[in-house]
XYZ file of C-alpha atoms in Angstrom:
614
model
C 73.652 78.418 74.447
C 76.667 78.115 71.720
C 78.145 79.140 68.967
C 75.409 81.413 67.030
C 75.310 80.667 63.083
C 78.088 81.692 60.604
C 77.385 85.482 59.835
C 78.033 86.839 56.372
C 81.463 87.442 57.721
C 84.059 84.997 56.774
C 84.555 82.285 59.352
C 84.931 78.421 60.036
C 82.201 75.844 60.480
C 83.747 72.568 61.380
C 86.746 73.324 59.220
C 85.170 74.395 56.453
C 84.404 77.850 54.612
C 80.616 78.831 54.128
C 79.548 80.268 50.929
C 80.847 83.345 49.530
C 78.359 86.194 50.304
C 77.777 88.804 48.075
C 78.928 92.134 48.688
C 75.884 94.117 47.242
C 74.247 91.949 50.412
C 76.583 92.660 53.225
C 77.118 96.043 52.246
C 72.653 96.790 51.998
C 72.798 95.517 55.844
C 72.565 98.644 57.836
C 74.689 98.737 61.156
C 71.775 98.807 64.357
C 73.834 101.436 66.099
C 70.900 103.626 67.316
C 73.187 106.878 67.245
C 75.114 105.728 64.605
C 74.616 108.693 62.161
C 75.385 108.043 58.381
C 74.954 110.298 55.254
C 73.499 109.767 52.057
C 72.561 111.989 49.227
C 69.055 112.825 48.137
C 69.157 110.396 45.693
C 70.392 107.232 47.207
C 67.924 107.984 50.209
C 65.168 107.937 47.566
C 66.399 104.926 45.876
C 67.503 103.154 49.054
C 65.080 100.197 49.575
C 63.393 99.804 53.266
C 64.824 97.309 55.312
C 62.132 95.199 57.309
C 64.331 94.275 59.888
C 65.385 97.757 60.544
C 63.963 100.595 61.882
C 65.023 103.965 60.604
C 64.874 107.654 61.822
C 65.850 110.090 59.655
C 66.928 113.429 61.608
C 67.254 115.364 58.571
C 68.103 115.590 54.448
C 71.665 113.439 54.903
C 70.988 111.425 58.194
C 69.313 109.158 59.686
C 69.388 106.594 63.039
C 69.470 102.861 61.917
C 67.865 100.475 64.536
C 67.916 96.880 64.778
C 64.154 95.873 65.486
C 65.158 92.187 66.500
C 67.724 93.489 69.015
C 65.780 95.964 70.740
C 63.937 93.875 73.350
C 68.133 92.843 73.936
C 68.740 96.532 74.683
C 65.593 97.004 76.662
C 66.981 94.193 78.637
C 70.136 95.268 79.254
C 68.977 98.885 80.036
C 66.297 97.150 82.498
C 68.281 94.761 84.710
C 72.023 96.534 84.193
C 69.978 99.793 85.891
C 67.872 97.361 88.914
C 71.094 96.261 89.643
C 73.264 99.305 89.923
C 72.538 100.119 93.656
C 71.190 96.798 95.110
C 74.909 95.488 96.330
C 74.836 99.560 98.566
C 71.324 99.186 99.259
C 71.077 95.450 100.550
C 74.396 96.347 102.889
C 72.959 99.252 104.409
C 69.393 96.979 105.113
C 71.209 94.482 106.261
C 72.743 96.699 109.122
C 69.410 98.158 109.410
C 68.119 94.353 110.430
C 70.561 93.802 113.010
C 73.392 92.692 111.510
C 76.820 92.940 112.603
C 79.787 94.282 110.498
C 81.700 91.162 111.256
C 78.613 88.735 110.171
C 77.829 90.382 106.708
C 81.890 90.492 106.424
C 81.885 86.916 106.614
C 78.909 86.127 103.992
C 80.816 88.539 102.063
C 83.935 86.597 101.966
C 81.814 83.400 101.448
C 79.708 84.423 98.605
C 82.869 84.869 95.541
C 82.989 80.788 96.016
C 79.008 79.950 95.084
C 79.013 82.868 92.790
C 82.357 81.387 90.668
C 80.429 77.726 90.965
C 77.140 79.498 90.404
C 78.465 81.167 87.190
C 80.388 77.724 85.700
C 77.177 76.108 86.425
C 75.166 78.701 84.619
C 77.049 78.435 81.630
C 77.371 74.735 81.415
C 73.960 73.770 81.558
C 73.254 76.610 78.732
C 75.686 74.876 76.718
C 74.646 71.685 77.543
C 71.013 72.196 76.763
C 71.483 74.847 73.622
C 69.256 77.164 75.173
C 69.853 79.970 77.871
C 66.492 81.516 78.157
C 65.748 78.631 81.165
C 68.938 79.876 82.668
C 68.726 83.565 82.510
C 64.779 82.842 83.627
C 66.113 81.042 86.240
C 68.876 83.021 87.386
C 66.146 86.196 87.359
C 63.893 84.312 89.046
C 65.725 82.913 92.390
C 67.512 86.984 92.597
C 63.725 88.459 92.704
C 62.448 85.428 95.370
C 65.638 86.253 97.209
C 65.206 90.167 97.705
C 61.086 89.322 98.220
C 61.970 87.277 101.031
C 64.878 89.297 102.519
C 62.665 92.387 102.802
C 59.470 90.388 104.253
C 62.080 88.973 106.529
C 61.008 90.263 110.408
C 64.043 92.491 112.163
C 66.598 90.749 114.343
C 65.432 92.173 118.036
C 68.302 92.998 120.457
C 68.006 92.391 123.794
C 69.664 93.913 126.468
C 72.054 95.952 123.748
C 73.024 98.660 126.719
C 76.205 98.665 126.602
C 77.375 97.617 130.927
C 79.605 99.982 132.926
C 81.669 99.111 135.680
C 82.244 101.274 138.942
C 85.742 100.555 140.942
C 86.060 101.786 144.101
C 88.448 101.384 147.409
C 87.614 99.883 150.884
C 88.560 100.864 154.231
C 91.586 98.325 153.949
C 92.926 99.960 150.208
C 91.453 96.806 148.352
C 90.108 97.665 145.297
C 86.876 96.503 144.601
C 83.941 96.731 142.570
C 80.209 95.854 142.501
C 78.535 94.157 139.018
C 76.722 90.747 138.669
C 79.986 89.429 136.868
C 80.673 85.971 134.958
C 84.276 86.151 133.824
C 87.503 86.899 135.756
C 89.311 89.225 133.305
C 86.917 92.403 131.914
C 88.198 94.686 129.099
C 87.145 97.859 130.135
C 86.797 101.339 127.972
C 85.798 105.066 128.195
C 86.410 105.708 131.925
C 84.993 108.634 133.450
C 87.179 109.339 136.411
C 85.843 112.152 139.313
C 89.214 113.075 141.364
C 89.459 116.251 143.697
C 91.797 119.235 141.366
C 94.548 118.419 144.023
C 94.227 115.033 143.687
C 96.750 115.266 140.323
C 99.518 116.681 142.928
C 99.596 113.429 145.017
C 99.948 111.316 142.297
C 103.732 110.618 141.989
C 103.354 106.811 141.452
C 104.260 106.370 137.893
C 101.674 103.177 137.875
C 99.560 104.730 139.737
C 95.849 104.376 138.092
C 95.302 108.199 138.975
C 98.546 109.400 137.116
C 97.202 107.622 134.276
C 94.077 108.975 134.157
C 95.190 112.310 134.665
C 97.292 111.817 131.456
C 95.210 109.686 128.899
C 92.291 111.031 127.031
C 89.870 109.261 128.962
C 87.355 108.312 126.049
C 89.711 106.447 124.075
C 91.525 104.491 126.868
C 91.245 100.887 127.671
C 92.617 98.489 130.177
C 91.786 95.428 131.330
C 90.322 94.140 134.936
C 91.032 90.937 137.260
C 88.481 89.980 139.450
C 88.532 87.789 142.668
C 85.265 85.572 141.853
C 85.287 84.784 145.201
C 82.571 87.507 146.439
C 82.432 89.298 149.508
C 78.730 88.766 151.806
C 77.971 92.262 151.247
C 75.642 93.327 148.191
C 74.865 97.015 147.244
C 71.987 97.555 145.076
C 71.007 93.710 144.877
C 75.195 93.378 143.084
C 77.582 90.751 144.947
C 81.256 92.920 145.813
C 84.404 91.604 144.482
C 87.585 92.189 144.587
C 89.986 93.323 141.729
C 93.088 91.530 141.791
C 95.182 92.977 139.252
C 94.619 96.072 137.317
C 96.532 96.352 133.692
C 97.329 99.044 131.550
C 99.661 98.675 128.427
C 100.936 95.717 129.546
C 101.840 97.095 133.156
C 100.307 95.955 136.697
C 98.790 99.477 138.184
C 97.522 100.045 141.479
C 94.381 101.661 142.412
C 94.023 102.261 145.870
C 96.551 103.983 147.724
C 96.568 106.441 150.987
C 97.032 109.414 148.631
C 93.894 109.554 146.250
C 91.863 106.874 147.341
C 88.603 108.844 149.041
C 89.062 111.703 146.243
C 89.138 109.834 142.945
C 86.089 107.718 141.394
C 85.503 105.892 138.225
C 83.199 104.114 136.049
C 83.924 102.377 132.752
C 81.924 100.997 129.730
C 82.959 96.949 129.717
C 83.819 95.788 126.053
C 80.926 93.936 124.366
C 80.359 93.148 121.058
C 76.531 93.222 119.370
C 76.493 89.459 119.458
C 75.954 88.825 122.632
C 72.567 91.373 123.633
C 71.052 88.922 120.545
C 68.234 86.743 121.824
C 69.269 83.017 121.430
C 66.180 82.131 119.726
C 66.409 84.395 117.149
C 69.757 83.211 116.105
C 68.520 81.370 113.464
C 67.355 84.410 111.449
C 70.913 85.256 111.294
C 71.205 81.255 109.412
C 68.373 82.494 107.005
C 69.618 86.060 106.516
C 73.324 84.243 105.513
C 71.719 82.007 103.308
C 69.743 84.664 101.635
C 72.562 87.063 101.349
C 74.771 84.167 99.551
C 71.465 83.872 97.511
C 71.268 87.039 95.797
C 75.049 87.644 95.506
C 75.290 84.726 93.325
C 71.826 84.946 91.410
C 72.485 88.592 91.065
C 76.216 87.769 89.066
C 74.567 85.040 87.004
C 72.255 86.994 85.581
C 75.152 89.191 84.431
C 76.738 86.271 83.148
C 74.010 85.020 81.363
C 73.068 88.251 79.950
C 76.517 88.819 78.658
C 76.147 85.533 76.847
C 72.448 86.500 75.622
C 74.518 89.961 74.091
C 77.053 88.232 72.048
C 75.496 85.566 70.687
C 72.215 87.647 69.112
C 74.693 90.363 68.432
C 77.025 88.085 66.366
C 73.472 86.537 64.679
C 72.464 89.519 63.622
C 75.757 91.044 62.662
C 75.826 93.701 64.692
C 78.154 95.315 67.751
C 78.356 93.820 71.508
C 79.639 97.001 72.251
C 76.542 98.877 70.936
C 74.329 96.990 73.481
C 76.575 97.666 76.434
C 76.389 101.033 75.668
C 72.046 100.473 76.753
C 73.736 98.781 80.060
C 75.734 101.190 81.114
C 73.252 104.133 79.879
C 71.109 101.880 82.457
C 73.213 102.006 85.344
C 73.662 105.752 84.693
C 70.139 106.644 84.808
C 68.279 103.932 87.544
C 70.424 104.666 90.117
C 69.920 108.028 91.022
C 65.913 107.129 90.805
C 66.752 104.730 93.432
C 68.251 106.904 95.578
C 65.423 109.850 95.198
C 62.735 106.990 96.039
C 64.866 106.140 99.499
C 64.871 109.773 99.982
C 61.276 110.463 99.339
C 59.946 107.413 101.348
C 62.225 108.016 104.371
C 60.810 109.542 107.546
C 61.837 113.326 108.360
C 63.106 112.214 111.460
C 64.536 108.125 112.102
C 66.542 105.748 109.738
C 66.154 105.846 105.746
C 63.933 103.437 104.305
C 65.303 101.423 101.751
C 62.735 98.888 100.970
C 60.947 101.377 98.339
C 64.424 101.081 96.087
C 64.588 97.148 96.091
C 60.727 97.011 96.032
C 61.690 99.116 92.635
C 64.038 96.354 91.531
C 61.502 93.772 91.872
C 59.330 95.143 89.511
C 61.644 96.158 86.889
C 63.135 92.170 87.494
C 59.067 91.444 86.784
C 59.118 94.108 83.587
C 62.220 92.474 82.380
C 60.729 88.755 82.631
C 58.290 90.309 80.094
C 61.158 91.085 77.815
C 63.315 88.448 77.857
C 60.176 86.531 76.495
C 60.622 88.941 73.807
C 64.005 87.873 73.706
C 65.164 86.117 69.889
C 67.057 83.593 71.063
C 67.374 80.474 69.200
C 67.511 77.205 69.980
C 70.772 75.208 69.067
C 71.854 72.011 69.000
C 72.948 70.935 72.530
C 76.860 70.624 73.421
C 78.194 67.473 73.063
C 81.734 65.884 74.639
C 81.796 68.530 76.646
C 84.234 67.463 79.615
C 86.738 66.166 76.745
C 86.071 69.642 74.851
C 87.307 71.317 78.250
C 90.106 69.447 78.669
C 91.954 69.980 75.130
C 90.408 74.204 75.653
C 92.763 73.941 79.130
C 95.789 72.274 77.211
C 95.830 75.573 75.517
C 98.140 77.801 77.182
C 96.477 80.894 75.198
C 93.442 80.279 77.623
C 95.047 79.341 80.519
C 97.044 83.162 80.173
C 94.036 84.398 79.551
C 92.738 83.171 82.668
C 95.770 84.421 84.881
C 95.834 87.710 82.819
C 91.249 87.902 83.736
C 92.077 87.349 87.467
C 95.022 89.856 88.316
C 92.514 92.571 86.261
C 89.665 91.498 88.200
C 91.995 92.385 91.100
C 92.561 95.423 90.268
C 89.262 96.214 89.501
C 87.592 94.974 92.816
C 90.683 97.174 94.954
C 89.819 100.523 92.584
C 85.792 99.772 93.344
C 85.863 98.840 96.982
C 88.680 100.613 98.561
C 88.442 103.932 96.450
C 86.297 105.559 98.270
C 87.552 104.591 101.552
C 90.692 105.927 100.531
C 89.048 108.834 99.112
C 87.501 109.232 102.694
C 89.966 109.252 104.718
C 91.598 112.191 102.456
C 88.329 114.222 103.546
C 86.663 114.008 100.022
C 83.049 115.333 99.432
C 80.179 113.461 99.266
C 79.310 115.236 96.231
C 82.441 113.960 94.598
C 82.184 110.539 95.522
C 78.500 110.831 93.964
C 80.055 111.985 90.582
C 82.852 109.437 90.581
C 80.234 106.339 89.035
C 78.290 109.216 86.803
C 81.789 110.842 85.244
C 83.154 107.430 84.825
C 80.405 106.310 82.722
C 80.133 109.158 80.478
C 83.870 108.617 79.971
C 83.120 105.219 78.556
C 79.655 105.983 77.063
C 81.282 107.091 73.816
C 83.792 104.539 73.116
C 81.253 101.881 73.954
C 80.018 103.461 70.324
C 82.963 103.134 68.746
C 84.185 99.258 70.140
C 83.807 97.483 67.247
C 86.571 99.961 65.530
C 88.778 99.950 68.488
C 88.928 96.241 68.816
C 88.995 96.103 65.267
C 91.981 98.016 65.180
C 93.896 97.495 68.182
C 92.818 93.737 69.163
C 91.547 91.953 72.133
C 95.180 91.557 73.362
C 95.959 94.743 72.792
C 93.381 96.268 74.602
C 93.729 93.427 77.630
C 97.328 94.926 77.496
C 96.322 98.980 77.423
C 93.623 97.782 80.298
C 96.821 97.286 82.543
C 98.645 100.490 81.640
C 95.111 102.289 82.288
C 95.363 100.336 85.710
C 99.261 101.361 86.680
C 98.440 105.028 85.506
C 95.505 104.884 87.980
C 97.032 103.951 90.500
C 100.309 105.896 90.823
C 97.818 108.581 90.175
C 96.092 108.072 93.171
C 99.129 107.216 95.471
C 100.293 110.520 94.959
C 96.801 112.519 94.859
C 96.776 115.446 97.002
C 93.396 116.892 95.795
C 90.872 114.737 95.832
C 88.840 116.463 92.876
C 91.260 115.272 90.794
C 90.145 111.580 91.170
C 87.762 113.005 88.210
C 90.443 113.327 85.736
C 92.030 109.545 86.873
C 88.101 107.973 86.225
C 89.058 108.616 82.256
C 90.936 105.466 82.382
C 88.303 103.681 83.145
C 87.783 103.717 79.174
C 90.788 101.066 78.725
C 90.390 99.003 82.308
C 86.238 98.461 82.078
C 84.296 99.568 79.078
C 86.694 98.658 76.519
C 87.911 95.721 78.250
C 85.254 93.510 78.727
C 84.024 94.530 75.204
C 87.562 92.891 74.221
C 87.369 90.317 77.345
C 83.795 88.841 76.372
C 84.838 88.849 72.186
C 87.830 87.048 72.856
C 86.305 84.364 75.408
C 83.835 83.898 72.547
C 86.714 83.389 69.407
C 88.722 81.120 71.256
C 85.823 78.922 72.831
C 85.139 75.427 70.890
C 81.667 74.831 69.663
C 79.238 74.210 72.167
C 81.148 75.644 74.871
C 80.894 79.378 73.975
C 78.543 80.068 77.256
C 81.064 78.340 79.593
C 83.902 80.118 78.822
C 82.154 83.588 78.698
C 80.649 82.669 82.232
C 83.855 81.838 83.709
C 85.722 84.798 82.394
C 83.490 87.079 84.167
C 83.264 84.854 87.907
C 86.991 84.884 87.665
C 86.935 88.893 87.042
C 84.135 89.567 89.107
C 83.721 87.030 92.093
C 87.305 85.458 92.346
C 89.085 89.016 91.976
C 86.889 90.272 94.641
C 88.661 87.587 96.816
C 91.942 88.217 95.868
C 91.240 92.303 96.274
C 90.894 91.733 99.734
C 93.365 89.330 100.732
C 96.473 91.092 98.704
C 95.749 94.835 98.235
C 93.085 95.375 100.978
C 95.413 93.921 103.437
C 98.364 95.993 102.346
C 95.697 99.246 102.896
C 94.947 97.680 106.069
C 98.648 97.799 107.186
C 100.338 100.459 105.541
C 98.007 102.854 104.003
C 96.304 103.463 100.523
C 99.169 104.817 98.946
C 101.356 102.065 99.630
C 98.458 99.886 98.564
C 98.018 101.857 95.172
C 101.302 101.391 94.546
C 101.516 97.562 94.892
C 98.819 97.494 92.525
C 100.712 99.703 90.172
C 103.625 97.411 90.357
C 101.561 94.253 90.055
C 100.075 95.833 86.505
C 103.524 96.236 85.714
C 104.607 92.868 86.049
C 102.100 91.620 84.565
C 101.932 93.724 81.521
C 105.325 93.183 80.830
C 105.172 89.121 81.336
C 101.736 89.267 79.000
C 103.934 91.471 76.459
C 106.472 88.994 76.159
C 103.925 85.921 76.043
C 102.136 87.718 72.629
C 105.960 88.628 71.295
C 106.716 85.253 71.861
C 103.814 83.525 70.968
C 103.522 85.675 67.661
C 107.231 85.243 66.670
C 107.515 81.060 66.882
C 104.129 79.743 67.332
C 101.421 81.397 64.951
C 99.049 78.102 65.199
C 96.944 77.126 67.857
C 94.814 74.537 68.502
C 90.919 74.018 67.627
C 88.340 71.079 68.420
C 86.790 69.431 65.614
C 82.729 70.096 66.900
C 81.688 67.389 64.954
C 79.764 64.485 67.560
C 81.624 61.645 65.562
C 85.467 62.381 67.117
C 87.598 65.302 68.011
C 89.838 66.115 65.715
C 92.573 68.865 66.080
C 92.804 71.654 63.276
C 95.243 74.038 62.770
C 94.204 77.446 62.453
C 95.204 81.080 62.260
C 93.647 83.475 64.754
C 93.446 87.427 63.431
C 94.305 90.121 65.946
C 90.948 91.569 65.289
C 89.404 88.494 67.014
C 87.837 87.183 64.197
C 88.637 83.346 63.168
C 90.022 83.122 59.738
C 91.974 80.094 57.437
């Protein structure tokens, strides 16, 4: 996958112009916006002639809706696999607990899966470039996702054994030793939860500031936790079939308390729950499901971002063949996500028992066959075959000499950033200020129809303001959203903040995805599309969590929200300077000869618009 053809636009081929176009030819091509709405008189819309490669609806006397007929199996795509894929990442979580496993264990595929999804991605787009084709890839990518979520859900439940959670009892001898009875392994024992029995008076005999029945008196007895000592040298006495030890030390905040003492010790009894975490009540021979559930997990995550990848590189190539909009065909993605999702979540509903867990296997039994619909389409799919990329690794190196790119990296991974904090930790934030669940519902649905409409209009936007531009409004967007929601009292209006979401997602990877193709060398166009979006996507979802979600961790989500404001600022000013700078004293950049015979360096001109011109 590469390069498409030279479109009636003006642009370079190996360092030359192609023939001058006629205008009476550009101007009879018909944009395939399908809600694109132009006006014509009666006249010219009698004298018009049809278009073969369009297909028109006329809604009344002046206007009509001009389709694209090779491009709509592209939108059917996009509508198809952009809407299976809006609620699998929820969905597959909430299964996954479902199957028995632990918050810490899908945690920790979670932070393993951004590496094999950036490699996955590179890989993705490399072999499309190297091969000139990316219908094997996309197949391929679709392919392993569907076997992946097949096998996951025919995958038999991880039994737990033994999952009661133990209690302790302590008690006191004849002689004041504290004791207790348990079939115990260790020596120390975090305990938790006590429920302590003492007489009312007890309380008033309790003047020992350490003494374990001040404490309890206290402490709120469900949500305190000390830890145990045991003698493991047992006593020859068993109650109920349980050796009796003794408890050498008993601590509590850090300070030695006693138990037993001639005040309290026939009137005060207790029993607590003894830490334990889900891991160990797991049967030891089913630990290897928990290997195959990692390694499917890892699976889909990076399958399921490749396709994305590949998909965005399907978009821009056949949209800059057939001279029409990438935005326009994101607008079918996103009109996707908006629609599928909320099916998905009715079919749960529907298919759940009245009383028990909710099944989810309906919704990602849904995905599978719109992934099997969509193989149908991308057959569909007019993609053509180009000539395979060749030099390749020396391509790459002279595209990473060039400090434009390598900013444009940096500049992709602090917004991916940004993005991943907003999407993960927003509605945990949101949470813990109380929000609805209705309004976290409409957060995804009002955010879309924001960007809906200027998804319609991207080609004039980025016409008019410019890639950089809008990479550099996509961090204002971010700074406003933020110190927004630092200082949001009222949750509802988290509604009005989602309208920046027009500069920071919609608009921007419109922009991202049009620059990555302008400055990328012949025959690497897929690769650097495909890395743009791992870094964004997978690598920012790694550096979310170990900058910003680690701030919320410690301090809060306003403090958080704030450090991401004032890492947008930073940045946007740094990136402002870098275009000022760039603009005022270097206005030539570097391209690579494609030609197989040798590389060859050309000096070109690059238009704010993102089109390549002499």
């Amino acid at each position: 996958m590469a390069d498409p053809p030279p479109s009636n636009e003006t642009q370079l081929d190996m360092g030359r112009r192609t023939e001058n176009v006629p205008r009476v030819a550009q101007a009879s091509k018909l944009d395939n916006l399908p809600n694109e709405i132009s006006g014509n008189n009666g006249e010219e819309k009698d004298s018009e002639p049809s278009d073969p490669t369009h297909f028109i609806i006329r809604l009344c006397k002046d206007y009509k809706i001009s389709i694209n007929k090779p491009l709509i199996p592209l939108k059917v795509a996009l509508f198809t696999y952009y809407g299976a894929g809006s609620f699998m990442p929820s969905f597959m979580t909430i299964l996954y607990k479902q199957r028995g496993v632990s918050l810490a264990e899908l945690s920790t595929f979670t932070i393993i899966a951004p590496v094999f999804q950036f490699i996955g991605s590179a890989l993705s787009g490399i072999v499309a470039d190297k091969i000139g084709r990316s219908k094997p890839i996309l197949v391929t990518n679709l392919l392993l996702v569907t076997m992946a979520v097949l096998f996951i859900l025919l995958s038999p439940k991880m039994e737990r054994t033994n999952c009661r959670i133990p209690k302790i009892d302590l008690f006191c001898n004849d002689s004041l030793v504290a004791q207790t009875a348990y079939s115990l392994q260790e020596s120390r024992i975090d305990v938790r939860a006590c429920q302590v029995n003492c007489s009312k008076n007890d309380s008033l005999s309790c003047n020992d500031p350490t003494s374990i029945c001040r404490i309890f008196d206290e402490e709120d007895l469900s949500n305190i936790s000390f830890t145990i000592y045991i003698d493991k040298v047992y006593n020859n006495n068993r109650t109920e079939n349980k050796f009796i030890y003794n408890i050498t030390a008993l601590e509590f905040q850090n300070v030695n308390s006693s138990w037993c003492n001639s005040d309290h010790r026939e009137s005060c009894s207790t029993s607590c729950e003894i830490n334990s975490t889900i891991i160990q009540c797991r049967k030891k021979s089913e630990n290897y499901l928990l290997l195959v559930y990692g390694s499917l997990f890892i699976l889909f995550l990076t399958t399921y971002s490749n396709v994305y990848r590949c998909m965005d590189v399907t978009a821009m190539f056949l949209s800059k063949e057939h001279n029409s909009d990438f935005g326009h065909e994101r607008f079918f993605a996103i009109s996707g996500n908006l629609l599928i999702s909320p099916l998905a979540g009715y079919i749960a509903e529907v298919t759940s028992p009245v009383v028990g867990e909710k099944n989810y296997s309906g919704a990602l039994y849904l995905f599978i066959g719109m992934a099997c619909f969509l193989f149908l389409v991308i057959y569909k799919l007019p993609v053509r075959v180009v000539s395979p990329g060749e030099q390749m690794w020396k391509k790459s190196l002279v595209l990473l000499k060039n400090i434009d790119v390598v900013v444009f990296f940096i500049v992709i991974l602090i917004l991916g950033t940004s993005w991943n904090f907003t999407k993960y930790f927003l509605f945990w934030y949101l949470e813990e200020m109380h929000a609805p669940s209705l309004l976290i519902g409409l957060i995804t649905s009002v955010s879309a129809l924001y960007g809906l409409p200027f998804l319609l209009t991207s080609k004039w936007w980025v016409k008019k303001i410019g890639p950089k531009g809008i990479i550099a409004l996509a961090f204002v967007a971010y700074i406003t959203n933020s110190i927004g929601y630092s200082f949001l009292r009222n949750p509802w209006f988290a509604l009005v903040l989602e309208a920046t979401g027009i500069l920071n997602y919609y608009l921007l990877w419109v922009a991202v995805v049009i620059y990555s193709h302008d400055i990328a060398p012949k025959g690497l166009t897929s690769t650097v599309i495909t890395i743009a979006g791992a870094i964004h996507y997978s690598v920012g979802k790694t550096t979310s969590g170990l900058t910003s979600g680690l701030i919320m961790d410690a301090f809060g989500g306003k403090v958080a929200f704030r450090f991401n404001a004032l890492l947008c600022l930073a940045s946007v000013v740094l990136y402002g300077f870098f275009i000022f700078f760039r603009k005022r004293y270097i206005s030539m950049k570097h391209k690579i000869d494609p030609s197989p015979q040798n590389l060859k360096v050309f000096h070109i001109k690059t238009a704010e618009n993102g089109h390549k011109i002499n």
